[in-house]
Short mmCIF file of C-alpha atoms (C1' of nucleotides) in Angstrom, two decimals:
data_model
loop_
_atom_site.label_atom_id
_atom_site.label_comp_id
_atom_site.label_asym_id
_atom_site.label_seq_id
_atom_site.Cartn_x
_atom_site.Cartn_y
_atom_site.Cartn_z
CA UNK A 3 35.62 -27.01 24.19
CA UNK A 4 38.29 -28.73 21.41
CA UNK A 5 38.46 -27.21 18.13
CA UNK A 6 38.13 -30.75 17.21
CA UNK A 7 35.19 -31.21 18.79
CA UNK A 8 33.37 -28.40 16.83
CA UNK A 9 33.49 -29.46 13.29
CA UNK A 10 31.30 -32.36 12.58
CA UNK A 11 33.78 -35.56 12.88
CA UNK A 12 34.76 -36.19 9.31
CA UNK A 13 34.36 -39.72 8.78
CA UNK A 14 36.36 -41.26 5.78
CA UNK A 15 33.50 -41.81 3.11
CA UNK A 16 32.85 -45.03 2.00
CA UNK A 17 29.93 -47.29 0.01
CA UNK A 18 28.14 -48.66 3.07
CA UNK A 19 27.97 -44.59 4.27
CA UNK A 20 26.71 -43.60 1.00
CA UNK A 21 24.49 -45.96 0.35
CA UNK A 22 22.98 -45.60 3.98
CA UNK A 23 22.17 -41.88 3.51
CA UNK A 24 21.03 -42.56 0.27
CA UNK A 25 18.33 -44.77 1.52
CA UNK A 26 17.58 -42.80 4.26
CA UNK A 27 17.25 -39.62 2.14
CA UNK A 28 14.27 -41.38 0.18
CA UNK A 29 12.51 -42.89 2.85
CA UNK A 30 12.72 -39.12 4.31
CA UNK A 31 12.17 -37.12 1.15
CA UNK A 32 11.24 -38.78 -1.28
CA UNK A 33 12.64 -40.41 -4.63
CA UNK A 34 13.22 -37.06 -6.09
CA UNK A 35 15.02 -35.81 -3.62
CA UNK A 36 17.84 -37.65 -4.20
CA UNK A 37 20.60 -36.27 -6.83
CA UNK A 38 23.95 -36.40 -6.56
CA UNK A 39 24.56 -33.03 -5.31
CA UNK A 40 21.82 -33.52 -2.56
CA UNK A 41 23.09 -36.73 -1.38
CA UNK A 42 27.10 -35.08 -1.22
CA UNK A 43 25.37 -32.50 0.87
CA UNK A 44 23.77 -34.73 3.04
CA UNK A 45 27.33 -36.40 3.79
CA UNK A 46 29.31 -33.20 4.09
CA UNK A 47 30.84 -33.50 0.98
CA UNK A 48 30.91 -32.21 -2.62
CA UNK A 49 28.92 -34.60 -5.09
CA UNK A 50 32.02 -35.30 -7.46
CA UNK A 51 33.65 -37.40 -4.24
CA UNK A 52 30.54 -39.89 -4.62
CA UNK A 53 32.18 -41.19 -7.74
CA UNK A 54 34.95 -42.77 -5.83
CA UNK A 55 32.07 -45.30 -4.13
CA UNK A 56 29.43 -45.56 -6.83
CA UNK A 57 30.12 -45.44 -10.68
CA UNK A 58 27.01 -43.15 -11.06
CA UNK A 59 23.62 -42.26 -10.67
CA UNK A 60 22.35 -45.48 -12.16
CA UNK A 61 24.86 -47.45 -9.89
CA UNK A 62 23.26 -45.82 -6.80
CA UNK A 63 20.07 -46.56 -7.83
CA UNK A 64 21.13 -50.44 -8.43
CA UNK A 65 23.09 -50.45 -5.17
CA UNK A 66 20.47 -48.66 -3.38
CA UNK A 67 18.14 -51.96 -4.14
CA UNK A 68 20.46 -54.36 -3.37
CA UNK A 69 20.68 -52.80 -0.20
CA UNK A 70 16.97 -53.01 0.72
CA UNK A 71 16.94 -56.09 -0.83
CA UNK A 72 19.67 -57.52 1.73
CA UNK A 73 17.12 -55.81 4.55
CA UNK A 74 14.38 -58.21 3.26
CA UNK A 75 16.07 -61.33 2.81
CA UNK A 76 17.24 -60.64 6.84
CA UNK A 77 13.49 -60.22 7.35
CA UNK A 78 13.01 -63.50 5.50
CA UNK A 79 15.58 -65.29 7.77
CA UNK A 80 14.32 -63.66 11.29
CA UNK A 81 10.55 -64.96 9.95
CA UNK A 82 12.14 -68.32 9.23
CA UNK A 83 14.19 -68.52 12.41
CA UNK A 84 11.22 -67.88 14.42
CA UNK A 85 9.42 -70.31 12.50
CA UNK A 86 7.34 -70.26 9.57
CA UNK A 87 4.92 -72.61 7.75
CA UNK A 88 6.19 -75.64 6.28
CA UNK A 89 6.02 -75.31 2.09
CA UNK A 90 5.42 -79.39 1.34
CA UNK A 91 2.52 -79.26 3.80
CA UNK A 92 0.91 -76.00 3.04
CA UNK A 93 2.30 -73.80 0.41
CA UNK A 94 -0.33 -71.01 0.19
CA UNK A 95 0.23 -70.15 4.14
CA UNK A 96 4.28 -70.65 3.31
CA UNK A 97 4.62 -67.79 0.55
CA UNK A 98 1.87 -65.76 2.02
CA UNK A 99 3.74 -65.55 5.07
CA UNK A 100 7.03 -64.61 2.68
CA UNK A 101 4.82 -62.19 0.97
CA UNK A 102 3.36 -60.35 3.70
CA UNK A 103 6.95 -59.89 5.54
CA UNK A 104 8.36 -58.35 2.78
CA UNK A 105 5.81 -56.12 2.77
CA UNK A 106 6.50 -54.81 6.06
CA UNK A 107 10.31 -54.33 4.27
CA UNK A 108 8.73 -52.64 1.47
CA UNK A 109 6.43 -50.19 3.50
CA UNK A 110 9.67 -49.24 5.34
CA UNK A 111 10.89 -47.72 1.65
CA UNK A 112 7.62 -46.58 -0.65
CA UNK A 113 10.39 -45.36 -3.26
CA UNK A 114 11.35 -48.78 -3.66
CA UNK A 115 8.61 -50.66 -6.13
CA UNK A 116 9.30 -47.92 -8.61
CA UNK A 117 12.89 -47.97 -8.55
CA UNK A 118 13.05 -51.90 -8.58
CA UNK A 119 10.75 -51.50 -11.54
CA UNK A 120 13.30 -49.13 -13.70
CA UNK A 121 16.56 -51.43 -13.05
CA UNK A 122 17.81 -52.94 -16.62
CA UNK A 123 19.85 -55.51 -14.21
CA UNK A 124 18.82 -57.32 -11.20
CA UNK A 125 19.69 -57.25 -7.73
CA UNK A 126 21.54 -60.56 -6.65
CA UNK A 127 19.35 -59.93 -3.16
CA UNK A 128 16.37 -59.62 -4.80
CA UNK A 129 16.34 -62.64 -7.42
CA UNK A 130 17.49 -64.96 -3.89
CA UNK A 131 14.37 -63.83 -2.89
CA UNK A 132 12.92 -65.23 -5.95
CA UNK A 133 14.74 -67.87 -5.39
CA UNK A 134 13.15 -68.93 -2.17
CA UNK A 135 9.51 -68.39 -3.43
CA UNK A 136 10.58 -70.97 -6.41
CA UNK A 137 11.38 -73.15 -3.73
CA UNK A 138 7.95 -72.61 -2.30
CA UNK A 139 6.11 -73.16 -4.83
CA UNK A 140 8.01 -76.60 -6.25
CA UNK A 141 7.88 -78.08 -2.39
CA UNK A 142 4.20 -77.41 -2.48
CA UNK A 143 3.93 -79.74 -5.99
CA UNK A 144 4.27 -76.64 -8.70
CA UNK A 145 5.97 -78.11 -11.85
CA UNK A 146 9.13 -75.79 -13.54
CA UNK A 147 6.48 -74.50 -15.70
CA UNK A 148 3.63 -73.88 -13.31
CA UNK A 149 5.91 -72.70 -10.89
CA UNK A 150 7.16 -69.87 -13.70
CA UNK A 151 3.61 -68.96 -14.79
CA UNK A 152 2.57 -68.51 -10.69
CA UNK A 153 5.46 -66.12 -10.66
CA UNK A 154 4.21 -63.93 -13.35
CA UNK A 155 0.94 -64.01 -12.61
CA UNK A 156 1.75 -63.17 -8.96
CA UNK A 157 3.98 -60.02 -10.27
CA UNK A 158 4.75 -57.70 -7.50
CA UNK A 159 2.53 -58.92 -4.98
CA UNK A 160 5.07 -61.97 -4.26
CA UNK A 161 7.23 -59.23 -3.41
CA UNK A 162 4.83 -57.44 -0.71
CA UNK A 163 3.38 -54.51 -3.15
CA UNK A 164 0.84 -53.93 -5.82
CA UNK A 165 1.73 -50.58 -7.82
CA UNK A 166 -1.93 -49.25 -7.79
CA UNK A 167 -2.96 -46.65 -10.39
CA UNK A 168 -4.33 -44.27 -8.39
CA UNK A 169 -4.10 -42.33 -5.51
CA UNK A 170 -8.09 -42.60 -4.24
CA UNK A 171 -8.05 -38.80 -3.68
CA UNK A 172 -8.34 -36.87 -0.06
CA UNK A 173 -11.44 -36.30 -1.25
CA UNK A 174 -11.16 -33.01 0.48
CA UNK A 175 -11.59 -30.39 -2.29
CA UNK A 176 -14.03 -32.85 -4.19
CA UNK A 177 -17.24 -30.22 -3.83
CA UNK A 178 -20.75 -31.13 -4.53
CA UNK A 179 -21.24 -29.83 -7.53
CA UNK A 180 -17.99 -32.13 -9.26
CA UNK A 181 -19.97 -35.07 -7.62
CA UNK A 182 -22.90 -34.34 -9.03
CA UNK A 183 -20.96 -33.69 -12.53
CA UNK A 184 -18.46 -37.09 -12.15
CA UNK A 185 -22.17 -38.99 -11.28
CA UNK A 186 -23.26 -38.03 -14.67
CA UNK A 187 -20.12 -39.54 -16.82
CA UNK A 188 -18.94 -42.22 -14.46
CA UNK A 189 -22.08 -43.55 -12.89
CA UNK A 190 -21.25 -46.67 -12.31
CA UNK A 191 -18.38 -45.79 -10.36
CA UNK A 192 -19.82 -43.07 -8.43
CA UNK A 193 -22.28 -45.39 -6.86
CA UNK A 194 -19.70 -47.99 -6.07
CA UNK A 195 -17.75 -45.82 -4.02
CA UNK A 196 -20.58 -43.83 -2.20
CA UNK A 197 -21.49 -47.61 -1.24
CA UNK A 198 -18.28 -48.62 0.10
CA UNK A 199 -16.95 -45.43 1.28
CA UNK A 200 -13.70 -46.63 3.01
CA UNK A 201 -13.44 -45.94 6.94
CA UNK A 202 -10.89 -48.59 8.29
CA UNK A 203 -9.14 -45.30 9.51
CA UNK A 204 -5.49 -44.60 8.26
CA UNK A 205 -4.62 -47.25 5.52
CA UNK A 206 -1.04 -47.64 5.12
CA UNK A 207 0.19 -47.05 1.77
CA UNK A 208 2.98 -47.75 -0.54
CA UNK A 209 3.27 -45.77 -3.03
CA UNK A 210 -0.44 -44.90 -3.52
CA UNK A 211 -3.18 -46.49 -2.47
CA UNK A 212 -2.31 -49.93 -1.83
CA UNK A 213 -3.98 -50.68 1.86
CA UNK A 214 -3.37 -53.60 4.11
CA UNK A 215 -6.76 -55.29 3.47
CA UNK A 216 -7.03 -54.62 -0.41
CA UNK A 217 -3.36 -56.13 -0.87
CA UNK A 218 -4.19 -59.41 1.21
CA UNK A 219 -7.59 -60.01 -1.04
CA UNK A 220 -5.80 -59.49 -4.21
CA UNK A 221 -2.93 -61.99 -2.68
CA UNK A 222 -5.66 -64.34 -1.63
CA UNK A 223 -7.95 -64.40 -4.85
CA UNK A 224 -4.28 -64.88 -6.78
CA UNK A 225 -3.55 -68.02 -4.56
CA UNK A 226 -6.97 -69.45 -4.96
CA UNK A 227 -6.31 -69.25 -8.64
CA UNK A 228 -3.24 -70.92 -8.57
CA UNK A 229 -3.88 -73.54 -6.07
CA UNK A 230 -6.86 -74.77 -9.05
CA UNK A 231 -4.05 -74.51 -11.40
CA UNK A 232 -2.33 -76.96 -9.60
CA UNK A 233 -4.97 -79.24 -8.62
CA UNK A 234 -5.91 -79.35 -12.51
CA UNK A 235 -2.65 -80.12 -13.28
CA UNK A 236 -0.72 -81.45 -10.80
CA UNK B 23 9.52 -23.71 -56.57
CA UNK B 24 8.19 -21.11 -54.83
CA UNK B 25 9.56 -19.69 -51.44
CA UNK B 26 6.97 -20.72 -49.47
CA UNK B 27 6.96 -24.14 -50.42
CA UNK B 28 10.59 -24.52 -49.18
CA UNK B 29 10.02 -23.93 -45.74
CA UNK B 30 7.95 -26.05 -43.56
CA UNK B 31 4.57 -24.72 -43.34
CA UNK B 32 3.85 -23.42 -40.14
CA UNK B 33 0.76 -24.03 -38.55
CA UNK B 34 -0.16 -22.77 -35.80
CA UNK B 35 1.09 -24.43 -32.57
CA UNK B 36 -2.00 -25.67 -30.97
CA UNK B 37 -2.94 -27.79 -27.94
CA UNK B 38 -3.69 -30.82 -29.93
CA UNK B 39 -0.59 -30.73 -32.07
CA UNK B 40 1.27 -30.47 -28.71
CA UNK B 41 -0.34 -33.32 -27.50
CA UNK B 42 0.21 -35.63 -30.92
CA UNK B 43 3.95 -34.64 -30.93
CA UNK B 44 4.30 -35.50 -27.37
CA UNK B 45 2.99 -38.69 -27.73
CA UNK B 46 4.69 -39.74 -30.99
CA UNK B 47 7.98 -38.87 -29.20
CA UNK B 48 7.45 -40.49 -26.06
CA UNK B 49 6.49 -43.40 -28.77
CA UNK B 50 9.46 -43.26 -30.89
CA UNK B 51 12.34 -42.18 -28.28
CA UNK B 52 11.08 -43.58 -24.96
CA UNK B 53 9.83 -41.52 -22.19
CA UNK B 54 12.98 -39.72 -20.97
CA UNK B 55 13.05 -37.96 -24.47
CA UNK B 56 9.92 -35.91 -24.08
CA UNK B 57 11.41 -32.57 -22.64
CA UNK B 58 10.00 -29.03 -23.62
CA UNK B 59 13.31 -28.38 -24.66
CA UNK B 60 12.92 -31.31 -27.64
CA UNK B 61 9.24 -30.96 -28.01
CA UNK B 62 9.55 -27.59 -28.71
CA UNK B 63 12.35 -28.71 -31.48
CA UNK B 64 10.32 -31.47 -32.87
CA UNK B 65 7.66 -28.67 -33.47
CA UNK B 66 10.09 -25.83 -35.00
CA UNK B 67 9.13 -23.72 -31.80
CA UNK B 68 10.94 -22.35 -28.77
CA UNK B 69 10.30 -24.64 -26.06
CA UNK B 70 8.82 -21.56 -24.12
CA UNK B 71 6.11 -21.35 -26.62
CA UNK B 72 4.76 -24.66 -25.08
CA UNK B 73 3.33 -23.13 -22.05
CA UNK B 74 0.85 -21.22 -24.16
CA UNK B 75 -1.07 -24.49 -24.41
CA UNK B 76 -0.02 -26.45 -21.58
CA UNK B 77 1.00 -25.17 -18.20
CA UNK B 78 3.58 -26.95 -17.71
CA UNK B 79 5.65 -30.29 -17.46
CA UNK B 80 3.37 -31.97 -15.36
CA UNK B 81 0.27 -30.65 -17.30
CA UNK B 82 1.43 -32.39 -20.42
CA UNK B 83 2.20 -35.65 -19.10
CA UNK B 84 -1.35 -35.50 -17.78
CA UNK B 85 -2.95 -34.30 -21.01
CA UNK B 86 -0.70 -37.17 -22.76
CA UNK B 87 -2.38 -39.81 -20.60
CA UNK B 88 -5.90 -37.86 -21.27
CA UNK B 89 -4.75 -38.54 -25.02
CA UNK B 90 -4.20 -41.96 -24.77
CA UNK B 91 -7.33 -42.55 -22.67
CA UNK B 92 -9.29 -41.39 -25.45
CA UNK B 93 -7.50 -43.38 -27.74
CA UNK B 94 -8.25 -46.43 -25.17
CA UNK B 95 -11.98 -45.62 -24.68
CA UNK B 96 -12.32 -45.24 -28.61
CA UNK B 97 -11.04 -49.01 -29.01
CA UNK B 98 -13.27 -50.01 -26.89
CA UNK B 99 -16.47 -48.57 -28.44
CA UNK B 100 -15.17 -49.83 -31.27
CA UNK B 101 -14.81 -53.70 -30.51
CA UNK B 102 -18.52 -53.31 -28.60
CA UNK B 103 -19.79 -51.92 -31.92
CA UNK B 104 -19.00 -54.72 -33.65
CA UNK B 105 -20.44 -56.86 -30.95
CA UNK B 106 -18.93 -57.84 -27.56
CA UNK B 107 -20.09 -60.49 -25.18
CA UNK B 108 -23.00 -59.84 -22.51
CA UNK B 109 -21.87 -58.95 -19.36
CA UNK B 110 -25.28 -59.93 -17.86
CA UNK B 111 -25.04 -63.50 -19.93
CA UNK B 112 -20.91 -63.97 -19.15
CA UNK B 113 -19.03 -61.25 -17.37
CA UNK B 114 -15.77 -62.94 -17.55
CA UNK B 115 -15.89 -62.95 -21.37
CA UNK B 116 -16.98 -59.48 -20.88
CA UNK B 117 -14.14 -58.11 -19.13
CA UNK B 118 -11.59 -60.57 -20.50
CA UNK B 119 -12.24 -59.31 -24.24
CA UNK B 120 -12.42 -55.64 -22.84
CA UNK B 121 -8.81 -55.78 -20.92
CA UNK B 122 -7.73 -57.47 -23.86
CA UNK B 123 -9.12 -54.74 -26.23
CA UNK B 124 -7.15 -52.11 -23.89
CA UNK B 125 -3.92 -54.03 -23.77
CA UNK B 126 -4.12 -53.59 -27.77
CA UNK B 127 -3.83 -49.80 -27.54
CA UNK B 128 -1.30 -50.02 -24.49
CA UNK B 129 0.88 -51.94 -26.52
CA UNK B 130 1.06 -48.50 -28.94
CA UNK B 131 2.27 -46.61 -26.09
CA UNK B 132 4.66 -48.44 -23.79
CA UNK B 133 5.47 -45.51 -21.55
CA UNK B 134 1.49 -44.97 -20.50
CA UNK B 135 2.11 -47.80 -17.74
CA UNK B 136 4.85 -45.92 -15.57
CA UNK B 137 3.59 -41.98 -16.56
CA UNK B 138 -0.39 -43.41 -15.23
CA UNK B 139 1.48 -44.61 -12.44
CA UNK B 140 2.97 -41.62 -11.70
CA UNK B 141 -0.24 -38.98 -12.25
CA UNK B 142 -1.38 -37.75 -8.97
CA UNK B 143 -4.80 -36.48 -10.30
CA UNK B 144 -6.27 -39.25 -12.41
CA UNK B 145 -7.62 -39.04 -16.45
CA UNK B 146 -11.46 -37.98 -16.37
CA UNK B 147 -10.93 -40.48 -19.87
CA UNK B 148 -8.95 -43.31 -17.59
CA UNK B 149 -11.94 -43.41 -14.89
CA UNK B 150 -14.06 -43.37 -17.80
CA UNK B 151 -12.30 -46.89 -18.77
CA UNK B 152 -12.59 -48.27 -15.17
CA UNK B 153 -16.78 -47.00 -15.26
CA UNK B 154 -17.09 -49.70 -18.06
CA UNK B 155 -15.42 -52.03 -15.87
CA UNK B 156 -17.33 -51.54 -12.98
CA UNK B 157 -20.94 -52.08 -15.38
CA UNK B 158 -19.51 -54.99 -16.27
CA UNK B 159 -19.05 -56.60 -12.49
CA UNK B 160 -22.34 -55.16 -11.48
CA UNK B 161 -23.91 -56.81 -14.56
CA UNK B 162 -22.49 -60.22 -13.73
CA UNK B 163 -23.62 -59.83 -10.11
CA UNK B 164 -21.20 -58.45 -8.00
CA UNK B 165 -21.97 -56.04 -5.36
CA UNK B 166 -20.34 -52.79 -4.91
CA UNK B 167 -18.20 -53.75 -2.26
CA UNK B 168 -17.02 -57.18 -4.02
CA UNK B 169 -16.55 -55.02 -7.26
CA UNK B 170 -14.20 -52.65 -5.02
CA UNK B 171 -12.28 -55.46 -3.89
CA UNK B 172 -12.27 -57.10 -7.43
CA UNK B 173 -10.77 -53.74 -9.01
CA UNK B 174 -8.24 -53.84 -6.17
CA UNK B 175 -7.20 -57.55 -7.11
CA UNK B 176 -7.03 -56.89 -10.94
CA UNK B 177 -5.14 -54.01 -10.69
CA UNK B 178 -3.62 -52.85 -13.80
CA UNK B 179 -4.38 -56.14 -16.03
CA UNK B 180 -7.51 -55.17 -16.53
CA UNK B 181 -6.39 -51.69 -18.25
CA UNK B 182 -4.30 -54.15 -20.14
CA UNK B 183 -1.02 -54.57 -18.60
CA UNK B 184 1.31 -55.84 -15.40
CA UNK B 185 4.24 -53.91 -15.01
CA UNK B 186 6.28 -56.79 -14.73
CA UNK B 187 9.87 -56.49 -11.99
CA UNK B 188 12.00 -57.65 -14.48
CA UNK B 189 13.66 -57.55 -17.68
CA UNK B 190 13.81 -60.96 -18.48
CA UNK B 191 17.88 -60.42 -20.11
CA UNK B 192 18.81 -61.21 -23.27
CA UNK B 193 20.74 -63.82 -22.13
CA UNK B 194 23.24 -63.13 -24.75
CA UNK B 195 26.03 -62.10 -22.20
CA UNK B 196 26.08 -64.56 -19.56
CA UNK B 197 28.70 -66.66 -19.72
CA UNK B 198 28.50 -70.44 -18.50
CA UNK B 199 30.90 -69.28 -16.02
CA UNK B 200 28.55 -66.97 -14.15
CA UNK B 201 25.43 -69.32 -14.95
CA UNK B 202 27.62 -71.99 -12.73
CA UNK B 203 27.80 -69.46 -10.12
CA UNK B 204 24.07 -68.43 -10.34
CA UNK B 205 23.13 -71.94 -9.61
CA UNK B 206 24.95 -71.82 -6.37
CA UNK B 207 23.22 -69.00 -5.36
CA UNK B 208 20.02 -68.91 -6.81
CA UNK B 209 19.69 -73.26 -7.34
CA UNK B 210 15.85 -73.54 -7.63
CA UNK B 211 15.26 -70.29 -9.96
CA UNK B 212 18.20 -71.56 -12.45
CA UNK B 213 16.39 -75.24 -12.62
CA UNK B 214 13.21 -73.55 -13.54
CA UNK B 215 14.88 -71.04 -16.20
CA UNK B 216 16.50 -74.08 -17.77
CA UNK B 217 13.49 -75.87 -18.19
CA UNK B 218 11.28 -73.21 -19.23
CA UNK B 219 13.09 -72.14 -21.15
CA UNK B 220 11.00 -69.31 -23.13
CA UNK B 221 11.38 -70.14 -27.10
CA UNK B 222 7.95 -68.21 -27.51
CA UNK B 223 9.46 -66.14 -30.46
CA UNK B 224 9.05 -62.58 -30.81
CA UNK B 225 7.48 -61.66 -27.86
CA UNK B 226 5.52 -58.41 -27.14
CA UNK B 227 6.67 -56.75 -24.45
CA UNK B 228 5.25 -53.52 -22.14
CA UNK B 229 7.44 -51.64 -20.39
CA UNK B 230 9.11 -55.21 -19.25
CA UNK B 231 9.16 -58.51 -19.49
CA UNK B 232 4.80 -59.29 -19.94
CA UNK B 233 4.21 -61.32 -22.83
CA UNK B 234 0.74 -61.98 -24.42
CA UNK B 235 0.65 -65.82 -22.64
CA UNK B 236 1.92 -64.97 -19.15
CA UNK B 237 -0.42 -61.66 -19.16
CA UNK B 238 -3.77 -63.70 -19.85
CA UNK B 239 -2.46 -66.40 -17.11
CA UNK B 240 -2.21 -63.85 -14.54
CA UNK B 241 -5.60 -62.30 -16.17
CA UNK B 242 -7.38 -65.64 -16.47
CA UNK B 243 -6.19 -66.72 -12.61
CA UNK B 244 -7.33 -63.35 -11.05
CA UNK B 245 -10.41 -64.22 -12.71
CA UNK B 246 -10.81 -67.63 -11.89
CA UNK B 247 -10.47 -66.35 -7.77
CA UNK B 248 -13.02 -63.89 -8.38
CA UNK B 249 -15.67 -65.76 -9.57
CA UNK B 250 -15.24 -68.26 -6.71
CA UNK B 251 -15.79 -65.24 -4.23
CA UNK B 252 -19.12 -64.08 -6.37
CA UNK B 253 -20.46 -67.48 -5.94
CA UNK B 254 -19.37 -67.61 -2.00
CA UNK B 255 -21.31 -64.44 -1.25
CA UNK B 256 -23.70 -63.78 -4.02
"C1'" DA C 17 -2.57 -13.32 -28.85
"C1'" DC C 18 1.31 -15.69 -29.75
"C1'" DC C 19 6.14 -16.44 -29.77
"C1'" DT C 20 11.05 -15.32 -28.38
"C1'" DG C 21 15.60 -14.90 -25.92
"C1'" DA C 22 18.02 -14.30 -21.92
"C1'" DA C 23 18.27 -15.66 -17.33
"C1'" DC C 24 17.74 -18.56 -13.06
"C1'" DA C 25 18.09 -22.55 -10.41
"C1'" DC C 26 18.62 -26.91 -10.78
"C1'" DC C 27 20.52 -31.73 -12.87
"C1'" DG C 28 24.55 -35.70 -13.95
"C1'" DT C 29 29.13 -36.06 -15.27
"C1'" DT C 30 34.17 -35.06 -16.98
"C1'" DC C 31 38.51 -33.54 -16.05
"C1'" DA C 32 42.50 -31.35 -14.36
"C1'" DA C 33 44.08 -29.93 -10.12
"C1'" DG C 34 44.92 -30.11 -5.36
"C1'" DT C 35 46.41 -32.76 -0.65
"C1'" DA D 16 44.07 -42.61 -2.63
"C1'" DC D 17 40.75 -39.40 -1.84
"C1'" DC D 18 38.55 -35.10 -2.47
"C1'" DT D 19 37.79 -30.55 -4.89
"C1'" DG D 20 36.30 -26.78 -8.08
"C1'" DA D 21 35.38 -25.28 -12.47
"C1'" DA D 22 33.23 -26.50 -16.58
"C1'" DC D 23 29.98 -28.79 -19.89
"C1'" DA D 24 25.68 -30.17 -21.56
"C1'" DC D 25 21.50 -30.77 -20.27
"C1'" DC D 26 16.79 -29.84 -17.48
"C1'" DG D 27 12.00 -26.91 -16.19
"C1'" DT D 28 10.43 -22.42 -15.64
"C1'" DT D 29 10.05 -17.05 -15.13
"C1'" DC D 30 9.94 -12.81 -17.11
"C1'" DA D 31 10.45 -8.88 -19.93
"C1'" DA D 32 10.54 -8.04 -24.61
"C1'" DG D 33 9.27 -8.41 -29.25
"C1'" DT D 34 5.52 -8.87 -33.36
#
DNA sequence: ACCTGAACACCGTTCAAGT
DNA sequence: ACCTGAACACCGTTCAAGT
C-alpha cells in the first residue's frame, strides 16, 4: 500500500463541496449541528478555509437554500416532464400536484422551513418557484390581485410544509394521573384527542408534527376557499 | 441625597422579574439579544445568578412563552367579558373575533411566533388558548375528529399569526436594472408585484411580511373551507 | 438562601502568517 | 490563490467559594 493511498485524497475545496456537506450535515444532524468549525471538520479542513467559498455563516445559510431550492425546482421539471395537470383546465389539481412534490423535496431536509423562514433575502430558486405557482394560478383565471392574496393565504403550504406548533407528544411518559389533571383545565381538548387518537402508524414529519393526511386537508380546505374566491369574483 | 437613594434599589431577583426582563428584551432588541449573559446585565446581576430561578436557557424561553400565554389568555377573558359572539349561535364570528383578539397580543411580542415554534414541550397557558378553540368548534357542531382536522388546517392563524416566507423588501435598493432582469426570470411574479402594488401604508408586520388584510384573507378562506366540510358531514 | 467569579467547552470572525 | 493558527469577543453552563 501507497503512502498516497493512506491519507484521505485531499480534494481542492470548493462551493459546490461545501455547500454539499453542509446540507448533508443537517439532514444528518440536525440544524444545530452545523457551525463553522463542525462543517471544516466534516471536510478535513480548518473552519477559517470556508471563508474562501462562502462570505459567512449567514451566506451558508442563504446558499444552503438556494441549493435545496435548485433540488425542488428539478423535482418540479421531472413532475412536469412526466406530465402534470394542465393549469387553464384545472388549476386546483395543477398547484396541488406542485405542492405536494415539493413536499417530498422538503421532507428530504426538515431543517429547511425554518431556515427559509429566517433569510432577510430570497433565494432566486425559490421565488422561480413562486414564479410558476403565479403562473398557475393566473392560467386557471386568478386576477394580479387574487392571485397575490391566494399566495398569502396559502403561506407555506404552496411550498409543501405547514410549520405546526407542536410536537403532539410520544405520549410515552404522559401517566394517568397528568391525564386526569390536563382533563380538568383543558377539557375540551382532552376529549378531542381521546376521540381521535391517531393510529395511521408512522406519520412522516417535517419539522414537528405535520403528517401526510393533516397537510393535504389543510391544502384542500385552502383551495376550496380560494376556488369561491374566484368564482365570486372572477 | 442620601446614599441609598443613589444606587438602584435592589430588589430581590425573583422568577417573575426574570421573566418581565426577558420579555421586555426580547421585545425591545429582538430575540437573539436575550442571553443570560445580557439578562443578567439588564438586571444588575451576574448572569449565573439566573439559574436560581430558572434552570436554564431553555427553561426561560419556555417560561417566556408561559408569560405571554397568560398575557394571551387574559385578552381573551377580557374581550368575552365585555361580550363576544355565541359560538353555539355563529362559530365563525366566534373564532374569527377570538384569533383576532390573540393576534392583538402577538403583535406585542413578535418573537413568540418562531420561540412557540421552537418549544418541544408545549405552554400548559398555550393549550389553554387552543381548549377555547376547540369549545368553540364543538359548539358550532363539529365533531372531534373534524375539529382535529380543522386545528390542523388553521394552524397558527388562529393563535393570531402566519409566519409568512418572506420579507416582502423594502424595495428601496433595487435598481431598474435588476427589476429588468427579474422579469426575465421570474415574468409572471414581477407582473403581479407591479400591479399590486402594496400602497397599504404602515403596515403591521409579525415576524415577516403578514399584514392585518392578507392575515384575515387567509383567516376568512380557511374558514370559508371549513364550514363547507361541517355542512358535508354534519 | 442567594449571589459571585473563575473556568470550561463551545461559537463566528479577523488577521497576519505560512505554502 | 488557498489554507492555517492564534486571537478576539461572544455564548451557555458547572462548580467551588463567598455572604
Amino acid at each position: 500500500m501507497t503512502h498516497t493511498a493512506r491519507r484521505p485524497t485531499r480534494r481542492p475545496l470548493s462551493r459546490e463541496r461545501v455547500l454539499e456537506a453542509a446540507v448533508r450535515l443537517a439532514d444528518t444532524s440536525g440544524l444545530d449541528a452545523v457551525s463553522m468549525r463542525r462543517l471544516g471538520t466534516d471536510l478535513g479542513v480548518e473552519a477559517m478555509s470556508l471563508y474562501h467559498h462562502v462570505s459567512g455563516k449567514e451566506a451558508l445559510l442563504d446558499a444552503m437554500v438556494e441549493h435545496v431550492g435548485a433540488e425542488l425546482n428539478a423535482e418540479i421539471a421531472a413532475h412536469e416532464a412526466a406530465g402534470a395537470p394542465d393549469p387553464a383546465k384545472d388549476w386546483r389539481a395543477a398547484l396541488r400536484a406542485r405542492a405536494l412534490a415539493a413536499r417530498v423535496v422538503m421532507l428530504r431536509h426538515p431543517w429547511m422551513p425554518s431556515v427559509l423562514e429566517s433569510r432577510t433575502e430570497m433565494s432566486l430558486e425559490v421565488v422561480r418557484y413562486f414564479d410558476g405557482v403565479v403562473a398557475i394560478l393566473m392560467a386557471g383565471g386568478f386576477g394580479h390581485d387574487l392571485t397575490h392574496h391566494a399566495l398569502h393565504a396559502l403561506g407555506s403550504r404552496v411550498i409543501g410544509f405547514t410549520q405546526e406548533l407542536f410536537d403532539p407528544g410520544d405520549g410515552e411518559d404522559t401517566s394517568e394521573e397528568v391525564l386526569a389533571q390536563m382533563a380538568q383545565v383543558v377539557p375540551n381538548l382532552m376529549a378531542m384527542l381521546a376521540d381521535v387518537a391517531h393510529t395511521d402508524g408512522p406519520e412522516q414529519t417535517l419539522g414537528w408534527c405535520d403528517d401526510q393526511t393533516e397537510f393535504e386537508f389543510g391544502l384542500d380546505v385552502t383551495l376550496d376557499g380560494l376556488e369561491r374566491r374566484r368564482e365570486l369574483r372572477g
